[in-house]
Tab-separated table of C-alpha atoms in Angstrom:
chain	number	residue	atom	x	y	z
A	158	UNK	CA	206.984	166.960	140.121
A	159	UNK	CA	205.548	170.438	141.150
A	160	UNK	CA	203.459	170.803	137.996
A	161	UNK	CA	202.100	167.192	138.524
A	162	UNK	CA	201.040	167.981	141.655
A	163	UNK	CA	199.497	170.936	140.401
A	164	UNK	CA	197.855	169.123	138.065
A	165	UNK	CA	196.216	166.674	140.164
A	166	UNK	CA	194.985	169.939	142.891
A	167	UNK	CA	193.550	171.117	140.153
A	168	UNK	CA	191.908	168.187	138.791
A	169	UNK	CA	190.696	167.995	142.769
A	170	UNK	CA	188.873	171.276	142.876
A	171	UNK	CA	187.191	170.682	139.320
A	172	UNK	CA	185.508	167.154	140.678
A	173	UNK	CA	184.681	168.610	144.621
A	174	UNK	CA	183.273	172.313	142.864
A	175	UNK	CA	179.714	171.410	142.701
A	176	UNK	CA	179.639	169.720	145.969
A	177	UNK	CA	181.039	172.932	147.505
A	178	UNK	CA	178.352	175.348	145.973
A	179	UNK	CA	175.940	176.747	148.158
A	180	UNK	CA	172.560	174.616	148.404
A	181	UNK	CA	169.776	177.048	146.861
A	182	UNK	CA	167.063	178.171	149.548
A	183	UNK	CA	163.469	177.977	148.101
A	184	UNK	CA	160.664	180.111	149.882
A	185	UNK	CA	157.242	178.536	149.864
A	186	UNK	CA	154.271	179.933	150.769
A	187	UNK	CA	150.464	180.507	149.944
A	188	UNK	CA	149.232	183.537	148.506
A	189	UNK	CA	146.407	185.319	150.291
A	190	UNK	CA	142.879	184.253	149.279
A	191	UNK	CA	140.302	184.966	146.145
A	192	UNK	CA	137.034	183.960	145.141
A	193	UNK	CA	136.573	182.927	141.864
A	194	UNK	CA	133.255	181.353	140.351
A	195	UNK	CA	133.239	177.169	139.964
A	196	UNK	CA	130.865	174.999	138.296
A	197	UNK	CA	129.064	173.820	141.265
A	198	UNK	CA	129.777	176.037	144.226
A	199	UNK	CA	131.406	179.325	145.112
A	200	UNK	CA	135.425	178.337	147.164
A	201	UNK	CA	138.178	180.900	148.035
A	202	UNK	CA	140.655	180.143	146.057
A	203	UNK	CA	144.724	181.390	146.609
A	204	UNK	CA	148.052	180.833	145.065
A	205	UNK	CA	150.884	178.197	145.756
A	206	UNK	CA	154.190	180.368	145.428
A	207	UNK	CA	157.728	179.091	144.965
A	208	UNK	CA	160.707	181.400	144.574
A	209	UNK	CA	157.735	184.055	144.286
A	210	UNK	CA	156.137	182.427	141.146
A	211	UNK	CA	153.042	181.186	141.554
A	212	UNK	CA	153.273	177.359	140.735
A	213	UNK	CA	150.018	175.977	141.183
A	214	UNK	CA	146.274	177.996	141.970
A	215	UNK	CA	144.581	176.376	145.488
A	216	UNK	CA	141.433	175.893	147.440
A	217	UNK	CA	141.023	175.110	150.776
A	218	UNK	CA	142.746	174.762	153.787
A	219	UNK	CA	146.447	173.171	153.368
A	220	UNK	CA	147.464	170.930	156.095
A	221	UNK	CA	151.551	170.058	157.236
A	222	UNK	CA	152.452	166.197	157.118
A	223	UNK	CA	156.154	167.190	158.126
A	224	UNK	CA	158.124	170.238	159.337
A	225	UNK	CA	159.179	170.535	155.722
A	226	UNK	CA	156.341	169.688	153.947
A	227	UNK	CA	152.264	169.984	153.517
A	228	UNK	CA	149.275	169.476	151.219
A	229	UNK	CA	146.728	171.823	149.794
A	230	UNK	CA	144.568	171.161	147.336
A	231	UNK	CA	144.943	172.179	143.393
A	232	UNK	CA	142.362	174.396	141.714
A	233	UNK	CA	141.799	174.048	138.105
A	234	UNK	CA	140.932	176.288	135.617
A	235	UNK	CA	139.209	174.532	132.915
A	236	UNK	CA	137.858	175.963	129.329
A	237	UNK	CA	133.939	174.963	129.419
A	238	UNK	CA	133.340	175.869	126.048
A	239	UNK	CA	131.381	173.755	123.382
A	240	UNK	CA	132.554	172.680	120.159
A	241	UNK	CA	130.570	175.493	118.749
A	242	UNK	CA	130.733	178.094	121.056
A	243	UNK	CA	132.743	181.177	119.304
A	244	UNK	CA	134.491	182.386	122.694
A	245	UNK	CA	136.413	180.256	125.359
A	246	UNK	CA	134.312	179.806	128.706
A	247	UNK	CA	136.759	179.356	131.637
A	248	UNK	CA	135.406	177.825	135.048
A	249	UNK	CA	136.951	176.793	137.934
A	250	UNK	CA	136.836	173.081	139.162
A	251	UNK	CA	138.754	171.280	142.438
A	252	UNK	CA	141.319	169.176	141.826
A	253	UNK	CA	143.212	167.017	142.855
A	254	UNK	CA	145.992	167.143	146.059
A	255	UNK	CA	149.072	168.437	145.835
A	256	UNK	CA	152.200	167.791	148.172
A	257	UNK	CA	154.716	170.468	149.024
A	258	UNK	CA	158.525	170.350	149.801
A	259	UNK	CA	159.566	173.921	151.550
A	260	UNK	CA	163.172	172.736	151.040
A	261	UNK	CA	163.460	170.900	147.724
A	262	UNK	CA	160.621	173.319	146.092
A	263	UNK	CA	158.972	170.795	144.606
A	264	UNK	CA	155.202	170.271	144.273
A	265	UNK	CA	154.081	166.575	143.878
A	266	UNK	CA	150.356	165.924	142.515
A	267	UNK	CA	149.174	162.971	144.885
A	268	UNK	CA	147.286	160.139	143.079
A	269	UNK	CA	145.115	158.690	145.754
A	270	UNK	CA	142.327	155.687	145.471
A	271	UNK	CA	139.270	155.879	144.390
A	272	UNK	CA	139.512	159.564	145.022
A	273	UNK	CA	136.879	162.080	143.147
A	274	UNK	CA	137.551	165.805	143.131
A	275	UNK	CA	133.327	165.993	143.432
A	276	UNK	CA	132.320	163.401	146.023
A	277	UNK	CA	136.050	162.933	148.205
A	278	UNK	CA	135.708	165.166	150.512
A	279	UNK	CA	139.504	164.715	152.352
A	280	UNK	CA	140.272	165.002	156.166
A	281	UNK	CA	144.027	164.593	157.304
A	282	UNK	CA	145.431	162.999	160.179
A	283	UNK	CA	149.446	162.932	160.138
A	284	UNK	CA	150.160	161.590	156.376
A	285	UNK	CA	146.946	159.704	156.376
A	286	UNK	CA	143.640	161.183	154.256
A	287	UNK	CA	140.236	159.595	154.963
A	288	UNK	CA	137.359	160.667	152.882
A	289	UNK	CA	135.017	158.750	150.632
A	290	UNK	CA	135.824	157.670	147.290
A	291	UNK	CA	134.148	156.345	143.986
A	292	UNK	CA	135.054	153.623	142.014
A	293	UNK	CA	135.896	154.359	138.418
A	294	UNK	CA	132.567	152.716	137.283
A	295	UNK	CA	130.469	155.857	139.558
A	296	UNK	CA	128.744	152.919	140.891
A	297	UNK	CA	130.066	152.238	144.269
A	298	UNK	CA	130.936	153.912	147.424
A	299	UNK	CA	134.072	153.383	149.324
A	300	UNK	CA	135.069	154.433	152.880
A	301	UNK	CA	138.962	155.124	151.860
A	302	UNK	CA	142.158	155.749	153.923
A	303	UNK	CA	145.339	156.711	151.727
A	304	UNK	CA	148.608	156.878	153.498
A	305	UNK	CA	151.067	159.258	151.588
A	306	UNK	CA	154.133	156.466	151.620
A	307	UNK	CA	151.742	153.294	151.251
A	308	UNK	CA	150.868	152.262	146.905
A	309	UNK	CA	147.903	150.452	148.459
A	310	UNK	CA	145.123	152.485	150.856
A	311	UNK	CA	145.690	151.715	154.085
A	312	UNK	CA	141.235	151.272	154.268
A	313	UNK	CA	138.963	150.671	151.186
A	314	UNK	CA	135.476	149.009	152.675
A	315	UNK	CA	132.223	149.130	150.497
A	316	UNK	CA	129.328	151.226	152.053
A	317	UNK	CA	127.254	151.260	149.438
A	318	UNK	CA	125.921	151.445	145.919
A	319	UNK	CA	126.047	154.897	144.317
A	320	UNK	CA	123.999	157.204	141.654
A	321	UNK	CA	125.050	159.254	139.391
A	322	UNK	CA	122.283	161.494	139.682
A	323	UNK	CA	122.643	162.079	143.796
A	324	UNK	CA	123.760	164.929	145.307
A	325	UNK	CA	127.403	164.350	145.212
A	326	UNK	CA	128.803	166.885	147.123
A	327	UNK	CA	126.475	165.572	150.351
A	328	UNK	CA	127.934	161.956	149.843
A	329	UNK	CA	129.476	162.141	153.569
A	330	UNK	CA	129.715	164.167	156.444
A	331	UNK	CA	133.776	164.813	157.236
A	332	UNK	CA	135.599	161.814	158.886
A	333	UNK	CA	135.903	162.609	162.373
A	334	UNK	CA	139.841	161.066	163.317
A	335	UNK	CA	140.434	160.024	166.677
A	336	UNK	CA	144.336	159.350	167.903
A	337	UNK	CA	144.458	156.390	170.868
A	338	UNK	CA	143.404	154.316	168.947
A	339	UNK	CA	143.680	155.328	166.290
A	340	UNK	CA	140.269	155.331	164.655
A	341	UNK	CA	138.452	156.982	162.309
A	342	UNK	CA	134.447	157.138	161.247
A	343	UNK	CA	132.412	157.712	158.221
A	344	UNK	CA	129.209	159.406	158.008
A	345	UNK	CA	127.337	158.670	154.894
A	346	UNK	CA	124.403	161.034	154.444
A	347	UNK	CA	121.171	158.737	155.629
A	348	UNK	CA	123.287	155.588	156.966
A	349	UNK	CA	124.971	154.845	160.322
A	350	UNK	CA	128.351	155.778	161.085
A	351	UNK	CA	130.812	152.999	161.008
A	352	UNK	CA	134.280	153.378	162.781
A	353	UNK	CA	137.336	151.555	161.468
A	354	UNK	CA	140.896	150.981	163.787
A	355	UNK	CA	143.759	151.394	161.971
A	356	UNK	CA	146.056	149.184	162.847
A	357	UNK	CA	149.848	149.707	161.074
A	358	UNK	CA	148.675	149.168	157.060
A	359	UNK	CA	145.692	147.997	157.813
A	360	UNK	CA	141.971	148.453	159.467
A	361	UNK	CA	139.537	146.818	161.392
A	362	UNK	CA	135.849	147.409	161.807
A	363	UNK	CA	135.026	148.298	165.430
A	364	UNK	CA	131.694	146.949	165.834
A	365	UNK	CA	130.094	146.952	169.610
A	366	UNK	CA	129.707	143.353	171.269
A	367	UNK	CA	131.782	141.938	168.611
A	368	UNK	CA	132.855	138.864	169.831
A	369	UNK	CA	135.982	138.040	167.633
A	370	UNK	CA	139.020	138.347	169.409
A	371	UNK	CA	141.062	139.414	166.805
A	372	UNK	CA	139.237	142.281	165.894
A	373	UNK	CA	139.342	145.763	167.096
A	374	UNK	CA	138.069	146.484	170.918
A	375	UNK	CA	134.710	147.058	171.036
A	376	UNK	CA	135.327	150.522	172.730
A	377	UNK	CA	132.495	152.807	171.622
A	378	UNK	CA	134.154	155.532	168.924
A	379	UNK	CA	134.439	159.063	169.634
């Protein structure tokens, strides 16, 4: 009888062992600043470090969704080099956004609409990014807001046809976000400003004198 029980104790501490291990602590944090020469423009660049190895190179300003987490955005380090060329070239281009878990440790590359590392120029608000995107064609111009939880963007209105050949990196001014109600407004360069209110997964225009009722008030955006 003693030995079974001993037996089953013991078959007890072998199933409730991992559960009784001590939960690994990550540290996350970004490394102080460089500047390192990309393809277009000049951007300090820094390093994302977890458990002291540096993970992933950034640019930019990183911003926190949570307590726990935040999102910076990835540099890459690309080899610009020609077929023929005898020696590598290495440049720096920017990326796409990462999100960070200071618990977990794990970095998550964010896939958002429409988004172009050259034109997209991203402004958060809570989990939401606003910033204008492309279509995969180049052609078009999109006013875009991408919620981090949502598949679909929460905003994704036409402003206009796009070039190739225009300055990309002057597409749009910054969103400007404003919080009751929650709005936000696009700038792009030569055009009026248009102001959208989002309204739980979706958006409506806010257009002055509008007349439809179930469309946004006409409150004049900030």
């Amino acid at each position: 009888m003693r030995n079974a029980l001993a037996i089953c104790i013991l078959l007890w501490l072998i199933a409730v062992s991992p559960s009784l291990a001590a939960t690994k602590v990550h540290t996350v944090f970004l490394g102080t600043g460089k500047n390192v020469p990309y393809s277009v423009i000049g951007d300090p660049a820094g390093a994302l470090l977890v458990d002291d190895k540096v993970r992933e190179w950034t640019t930019g300003e990183s911003h926190a969704i949570t307590d726990r987490s935040f999102v910076v955005r990835r540099a890459l380090r690309l080899n610009d080099a020609l077929p023929g060329d005898k020696a590598e070239h290495w440049i720096w281009q920017r990326g796409p956004w990462l999100m960070i878990d200071r618990v977990k440790g794990s970095v998550t590359a964010l896939h958002m609409p429409d988004y172009d590392p050259a034109v997209s120029n991203v402004i958060w608000f809570r989990d939401y990014a606003a910033y204008c995107g492309l279509t995969a064609s180049g052609k078009q111009l999109y006013a875009v807001v991408a919620q981090i939880a949502a598949r679909k963007p929460v905003l994704a209105k036409k402003l206009s046809p796009w070039s190739p050949g225009e300055n990309q990196a002057a597409a749009c001014a910054a969103a400007v976000w404003q919080r009751e109600p929650l709005r936000v407004t696009f700038q792009q360069s030569g055009a009026t400003a248009v102001s959208y209110d989002l309204v739980g997964l979706s958006a409506v225009l806010v257009e002055d004198g509008d007349g439809n009722e179930e469309s946004a008030p006409a409150a004049p955006a900030n």
